[in-house]
Backbone as a ProteinNet text record, in pm:
[ID]
protein_1_A
[PRIMARY]
LASKRIRLIDFLTDGDKLRSGEISTARFRSALGRSGLTVEEIQVACLIKAFQSSKRSDLIDWRRFLAAVTTGIEAKSSTIVPSTGGPPANVQSPALAELLTKIKIFVDNHRIHLKPYFQDYDRHRACQVTKTQMASVLDNMGLEVTNEERELLFDAFQ
[TERTIARY]
1516.5	1409	1321.1	1384.5	1306.7	1226.8	1286.2	1216.6	1100.1	1113.4	1006.1	909.7	943.1	859.5	831	933.3	920.5	916.5	822.6	815.1	883.2	1012.9	1094.2	1056.9	1012.9	977	865.8	773.4	664.8	718.2	815.3	871.8	956.3	1024.1	1108.8	1026.7	921.6	841	760.9	732.3	662.6	742.1	873.1	957.7	986.2	949.7	978.3	847.9	802.1	672.5	670.9	783.8	790.5	825.2	847.5	883.4	1006.2	1104.2	1226.8	1329.6	1308.1	1403.1	1508.5	1491.7	1588.1	1514.4	1571.5	1515.4	1628.1	1592.6	1693.6	1749.6	1865.3	1926.8	1839.4	1773.8	1686	1568	1509.2	1397	1443.9	1566.7	1623.5	1638.8	1694.5	1709.7	1573	1477.6	1343	1280.4	1297.6	1241.5	1302.3	1432.5	1497	1443.1	1424.3	1372.3	1228.9	1144.1	1004	986.7	1082.4	1071.3	1098	1152.2	1177.6	1314.6	1396.3	1531.3	1618.7	1700.5	1795.6	1929.3	1958.1	2079.6	2155.9	2283.2	2364.7	2399.3	2433.3	2461.1	2576.1	2677.3	2791.1	2750.1	2658.8	2608.9	2522.8	2441.7	2359.7	2449.4	2554.6	2648.6	2713.3	2747.5	2805.7	2703.7	2578.4	2473.8	2452.1	2451.6	2432.8	2545.7	2666.5	2781.9	2778	2741.4	2741.3	2630.9	2517.6	2404.6	2370.8	2473.4	2457.6	2420.3	2331.5	2284.3	2397.9	2397.2	2498.6	2465.4	2340.3	2297.8	2322.3	2282	2296.5	2352	2453.1	2520.9	2438.6	2334.4	2253.6	2134.7	2125	2015.2	2066.4	1977.1	2007.9	1930.1	1997.6	1932.4	1870.1	1744.1	1680.8	1649	1630.8	1603.3	1726.2	1842.6	1966.8	1988.1	1958.2	1968.3	1875.1	1750.8	1652.3	1690.9	1744.7	1789.1	1901.8	1994.8	2106.2	2056.7	1961.6	1908	1833.1	1746.7	1669.1	1757.8	1861.8	1956.2	2025.4	2061.7	2125.3	2032.1	1905	1807.3	1785.2	1774.4	1752.9	1872.8	1993.4	2112.4	2116.9	2081.7	2082.9	1973.6	1855.1	1744.6	1766.5	1852.3	1878.2	1969.1	2044.7	2132.5	2072.1	1997.9	1937.6	1787.6	1711.9	1567.2	1510.4	1463.6	1407.6	1269.9	1230.7	1097.7	995.3	892.9	788.1	662.3	668.6	550.6	463.6	505.7	429.8	457.1	403.5	427	573.4	626.7	764.8	788.8	911	944.1	929.8	945.8	940.1	796.6	696.3	557.2	510.6	514.5	475.6	358	257.2	141.4	43.4	-1.9	-104.2	-232.9	-264.4	-384.5	-372.4	-252.1	-229.4	-241.2	-183.7	-192.2	-337.5	-414.5	-556.8	-633.6	-603.5	-669.9	-636	-509.1	-469	-534.3	-549.5	-619.6	-765.7	-827.4	-967.2	-982.4	-889.4	-894	-872.9	-779.7	-752.6	-874.9	-941	-1061.2	-1170.4	-1188.9	-1289.8	-1260.5	-1134.1	-1094.3	-1112.3	-1073.6	-1089.2	-1236.3	-1317.8	-1459.8	-1535.2	-1498.6	-1567.8	-1496.1	-1386.4	-1307.8	-1273.3	-1219.8	-1184.3	-1039	-1014.6	-877.9	-842	-748.9	-719.7	-650.2	-566.6	-482.7	-561.1	-670.9	-743.3	-797.1	-834.8	-883.5	-774.9	-652.6	-543	-497.2	-500.9	-457.7	-545.9	-672.8	-761.2	-710.4	-641.7	-592	-443.5	-376.7	-231.7	-206.4	-237.6	-229.2	-87.5	11.7	150.4	225	153.2	210.2	330.8	316.3	423.1	406.6	301	270	250.7	189.4	162.1	26.6	-44	-169.2	-165	-243.7	-250.1	-343.2	-346.1	-436	-581.4	-616.5	-753.9	-789.7	-695	-718.6	-729	-646.7	-652.9	-789.2	-838.6	-970.5	-1077.7	-1063.9	-1159.4	-1153.5	-1034.8	-1020.5	-1093	-1073.7	-1140.9	-1292.3	-1340.3	-1484.3	-1537.2	-1463.9	-1507.3	-1512.3	-1423.3	-1423.3	-1541.8	-1598.4	-1708.1	-1660.1	-1534.7	-1476.2	-1507	-1574.1	-1609.2	-1499.5	-1429.5	-1325.1	-1352.3	-1314.8	-1334.2	-1225.9	-1244.2	-1143.8	-1010.2	-1016	-891.9	-818.5	-894.7	-832	-772.5	-841	-786.4	-654	-652.8	-530.3	-417.4	-451.4	-351.7	-294.4	-379.7	-333.1	-247.6	-293.2	-217.3	-77.6	-70	58.7	150.9	92.1	172.8	225.2	146.9	183.6	223.3	271.9	316.6	438.8
1520.8	1576.3	1670.6	1760.4	1859.5	1794	1698.8	1637.4	1549.5	1486.9	1402	1479.1	1603.4	1688.9	1625.8	1569.9	1505.6	1612.6	1600	1691.6	1624.5	1635.3	1571.6	1622.1	1745.5	1801.7	1721.5	1667	1587	1462.9	1397.3	1276.7	1308.9	1421.6	1458.4	1505.7	1582.5	1632.1	1520.4	1413.3	1299.6	1242.8	1245	1191.6	1291	1416	1521.1	1562.1	1480.8	1504	1632.8	1671.1	1792.9	1917.2	1901	2011	2087.6	2010.3	2070.8	2096.3	2036.6	2051.4	1942	1845.4	1736.6	1603.1	1503.9	1369.2	1269.4	1149.5	1046	999.5	937.3	888.1	780.2	699	594.2	657	761	827.8	901.6	953.6	1019.7	919.1	803	697.2	655.6	641.8	602.8	707.2	834.9	942.3	940.2	918.9	911.1	791.5	679.4	559.7	577.3	635.7	655.4	756.5	847.3	948.4	890.3	769.2	704.6	736.2	806.2	837.2	712.9	689.6	579	635.6	613.9	666.2	548	536.8	427.1	451.4	342.8	350.1	445.8	447.4	536.7	683.6	709.7	846	887.6	794.6	823.9	852.8	775.2	796.6	935	976.6	1110.6	1219	1199.3	1296.7	1305.5	1190.1	1188.3	1263.5	1240.6	1308.8	1459	1497	1637.3	1717.7	1655.5	1727.6	1683.9	1637.5	1597.8	1720.3	1701	1810.4	1863.4	1994	2053	2029.4	1999	1975.7	1832	1737.3	1595.8	1521.7	1441.2	1373.8	1260.7	1213.3	1104.6	1155.7	1286.7	1345.4	1413.9	1430	1496.5	1627.8	1734.2	1864.5	1865.9	1821	1804.1	1937.5	2043.9	2174.8	2226.1	2206.3	2247.7	2162.1	2032	1941.2	1985.9	2014.5	2056	2188.9	2280.8	2409.4	2389.3	2299.5	2272.6	2207.1	2116.3	2047.3	2145.6	2228.2	2321.5	2428.6	2469.4	2565.2	2503.6	2376.8	2307	2293.6	2266	2252.3	2386.6	2493.7	2626.3	2668.1	2637.6	2673	2595.3	2467	2385.1	2428.3	2460	2496.1	2632.4	2714.4	2843.3	2828.8	2719.2	2699.7	2606.4	2505.3	2408.6	2410.2	2429.8	2434.3	2298.5	2219.4	2089.1	2103.2	2002	2001.9	1975.3	2056.7	2039.1	1983	1946.3	1893.9	2003.4	2127.3	2238.9	2255.5	2361.5	2381.3	2412.8	2367.1	2395.6	2546.2	2586.2	2728.7	2788.8	2705	2759.7	2779.4	2736.2	2757.7	2886	2993.8	3124.4	3178.1	3098.1	3135	3217.5	3330	3407.8	3327.6	3241.5	3158.8	3061	3005.9	2914.1	2987.8	3104.3	3184.2	3216.8	3251.5	3282.1	3158	3042.8	2918.4	2878.7	2889.4	2855.8	2949.4	3076	3171.1	3131.3	3088.9	3044	2923.2	2829.1	2709.7	2747	2836.7	2879.5	2945.5	3030.8	3098	2995.1	2900.1	2795.6	2714.7	2673.6	2592.9	2672.1	2799.2	2883.3	2905	2935.1	2961.8	2839.7	2722.4	2600	2527.6	2585.3	2528.3	2381.8	2359.1	2223.7	2197.8	2080.4	2034.9	1940.7	1980	1907.1	1772.9	1764.1	1646	1514	1502.4	1374.1	1333.9	1431.8	1399.8	1330.5	1379.8	1320.6	1189.5	1181.4	1059	940.2	964.7	855.9	783.1	853.2	794.3	758.9	794.5	771.8	659.5	538.3	423.6	392.7	421.9	389.1	506.9	613.5	733.2	786.8	792.3	841.8	989.9	1050.4	1192.3	1218.4	1122.5	1135.9	1074.2	1137.1	1081.1	1090.7	1006	1008.6	1121.5	1145.8	1249.3	1215.9	1090.1	1047.7	1068.1	1033.1	1050.9	1199	1280.7	1425.4	1480.3	1433.7	1477.4	1433.4	1313.7	1265	1349	1388.3	1473.2	1605.1	1665.6	1792	1774.8	1663	1636.3	1613	1534.9	1505.3	1630.5	1724.7	1850	1937.1	1913.6	1996	2120.3	2119.7	2233.1	2219.1	2317.3	2313.5	2380.9	2299.5	2351.4	2301.1	2379.9	2340.8	2240.6	2177.8	2083.3	2153	2277	2352.4	2379.4	2410.3	2435.2	2307.1	2194.6	2066.3	2036.5	2055.7	2030.5	2122.7	2245.3	2340.3	2290.9	2241.9	2186.1	2062.2	1974	1851.9	1885.8	1980.4	2017.8	2081.5	2162.4	2232.2	2139.4	2039.1	1954.3	1812.8	1796.4	1664.2	1621.7
-2363	-2281.5	-2361.6	-2435.4	-2509.4	-2620.9	-2690.3	-2802.5	-2756.6	-2641.2	-2589.5	-2500.4	-2472.5	-2388.8	-2253.5	-2197.6	-2068.1	-1960.3	-1871.5	-1758.9	-1640	-1636.9	-1534.8	-1396.4	-1387.4	-1257.3	-1190.6	-1267.8	-1210.6	-1140.7	-1202.1	-1143.2	-1020.5	-1023	-909.7	-790	-814	-702.3	-636.9	-710.2	-648.9	-531.6	-541.2	-434.5	-323.7	-343	-244.2	-176.5	-84.1	-20.3	62.3	121.2	203.4	122.5	-7.3	-97.7	-47.2	-1	50.4	-59.1	-176.3	-285.4	-285.1	-194.7	-183.4	-178.9	-246.1	-244.1	-223.4	-181.4	-159.6	-293.9	-288.8	-412.4	-476.5	-393.2	-447.8	-522.8	-465.8	-532.7	-658.3	-654.6	-772	-885.9	-853.2	-953.3	-1007.5	-918.3	-958.2	-1050	-1017.7	-1100.9	-1240.8	-1249.2	-1380.5	-1459.7	-1391.9	-1458.8	-1505.5	-1420.8	-1457	-1569.2	-1581.8	-1687.1	-1825.2	-1829.2	-1957.6	-2014.6	-1938.4	-1985.2	-1974	-2072.9	-2065.5	-2021	-1894.6	-1833.7	-1775.1	-1810.2	-1759.7	-1613.5	-1544.2	-1400.3	-1368.8	-1450	-1425.1	-1440	-1533.7	-1551.1	-1432.1	-1382.3	-1264.8	-1144.8	-1129.4	-1018.2	-1027.9	-1148.9	-1168.2	-1134.9	-1174	-1142	-991.4	-925.7	-779.7	-711.3	-757.8	-697	-725.9	-847.4	-887	-818.3	-790.7	-734.6	-592.3	-523.1	-383.5	-300.2	-206	-122.3	-33.8	-13.1	74.7	221.7	251	389	433.2	347.2	380.9	260.6	284.4	173.8	112.1	180.1	125.6	44.1	25.3	-51.2	-177.4	-273.9	-400.4	-404.9	-445.6	-463.3	-602.6	-610.6	-740.7	-806.7	-730.2	-790.9	-866.5	-809.4	-876.6	-1001.4	-989.6	-1104.6	-1216.9	-1182.3	-1281.8	-1346.5	-1266.8	-1320.8	-1421.8	-1389.1	-1480.4	-1609	-1597.5	-1715.3	-1804.4	-1746	-1826.8	-1888.7	-1818.7	-1876	-1997.4	-1987.2	-2098.9	-2217.2	-2191.5	-2299.6	-2367.6	-2287.9	-2345.8	-2430.1	-2383.9	-2460.7	-2591.1	-2583.7	-2704.1	-2801.3	-2747.3	-2836.1	-2900.6	-2843.6	-2906.7	-3028	-3034.4	-3148.6	-3252.6	-3206.4	-3297.4	-3273	-3377.6	-3363.3	-3400.8	-3300.9	-3334.2	-3395.3	-3469.8	-3529.4	-3421.1	-3415.3	-3315.2	-3377.2	-3503.4	-3569.2	-3627.2	-3614.7	-3668	-3815.2	-3873.3	-4015.9	-4041.6	-4152	-4184.4	-4195.9	-4165.2	-4166	-4305.9	-4410.5	-4546.2	-4596.4	-4520.1	-4558.7	-4491.6	-4563.6	-4510.8	-4590.6	-4605.7	-4685.3	-4602.1	-4655.7	-4584.1	-4567.1	-4664.5	-4654	-4537.6	-4518.5	-4407.3	-4274.1	-4266.5	-4143.5	-4111.4	-4213.2	-4193.7	-4147.9	-4207.6	-4170.2	-4026.2	-3989.7	-3852.8	-3752	-3787.6	-3701	-3686.4	-3796.3	-3793.6	-3700.8	-3710.3	-3626.1	-3480.3	-3453.9	-3316.4	-3254.3	-3328.3	-3277.8	-3249.6	-3341.1	-3322.2	-3196.2	-3180.1	-3064.9	-2935.2	-2935.6	-2816.8	-2782.7	-2881.9	-2857.4	-2807.2	-2857.3	-2817.5	-2703.7	-2657.9	-2547.1	-2572.6	-2689.7	-2731.5	-2696.4	-2642.2	-2617.9	-2732.4	-2817	-2940.5	-2919.9	-2818.5	-2802.5	-2801.9	-2726.2	-2727	-2864.4	-2944.6	-3079.1	-3160.8	-3149.2	-3224.4	-3161.1	-3029.2	-2961.7	-2997.5	-3027.9	-3066.4	-3190.6	-3278.5	-3402.6	-3397.8	-3291.9	-3279.9	-3179.9	-3220.6	-3129.8	-3083.9	-3166.3	-3132.7	-3072.2	-3043.3	-2980.9	-3058.6	-3188.6	-3275.5	-3305.7	-3254.1	-3279.1	-3428.1	-3495.7	-3637.7	-3669.3	-3761.7	-3813.1	-3965.4	-4029.1	-4175.2	-4219.6	-4350.3	-4404.5	-4374.3	-4390.9	-4364.4	-4217.4	-4129.8	-3986.8	-3950.7	-4014	-3989.6	-4032.7	-4146	-4192.3	-4093.1	-4037.9	-3937.9	-3810.5	-3770	-3651.9	-3673.6	-3790	-3819.9	-3817.6	-3872.9	-3873.7	-3732.2	-3652.8	-3516.1	-3429.2	-3456	-3380.8	-3418.6	-3536.6	-3584.2	-3656.5	-3696.1	-3767	-3915.1	-3969.5	-4110.6	-4191.8	-4269.3	-4358.2	-4498.9	-4595.8	-4735.1	-4774.8	-4889.2	-4938.9	-4964.7	-5013.3	-5037.7	-4906.7	-4801.7	-4671.1	-4613.7	-4635	-4588.6	-4658.6	-4789.7	-4865.1	-4819.6	-4788.3	-4738	-4605.3	-4516.3	-4388.7	-4411.6	-4500.9	-4528.3	-4580.2	-4672.1	-4729.8	-4624.9	-4537.4	-4438	-4329.2	-4292	-4179.9	-4220	-4340.8	-4386.3	-4313.3
[MASK]
++++++++++++++++++++++++++++++++++++++++++++++++++++++++++++++++++++++++++++++++++++++++++++++++++++++++++++++++++++++++++++++++++++++++++++++++++++++++++++++

């Protein structure tokens, strides 16, 4: 969940039209399937049994389920730091920090949403672009960076 940045809450709330915090087992199964998680039937049965509603046995308490999942992710992320695609921890260059600040100010001032620029070049949704594509993204945004700054970005985000 954390690595794919799945917003499971969106899929669960779709099935809870009254916002009661409970959904049917069929909608729970559907939400898990739509989220793209690969969960075996026996695991789904265990989840249904573990998060069965205290009010009605045919409903699932999705809020309790979501709380348990997010608690597990937070506990895991505190021990293991997954790669988020950002600059590596060993790149602590003041020039890089200054460049990233410059980019942040530019993006904030022009109210640019960066994701669509990168998605245009990421046809396979791998969350990766080539150096040439990255240079094109910078150009399309209208961000003026020198060749040295481009190389610094390329090196940091390889």
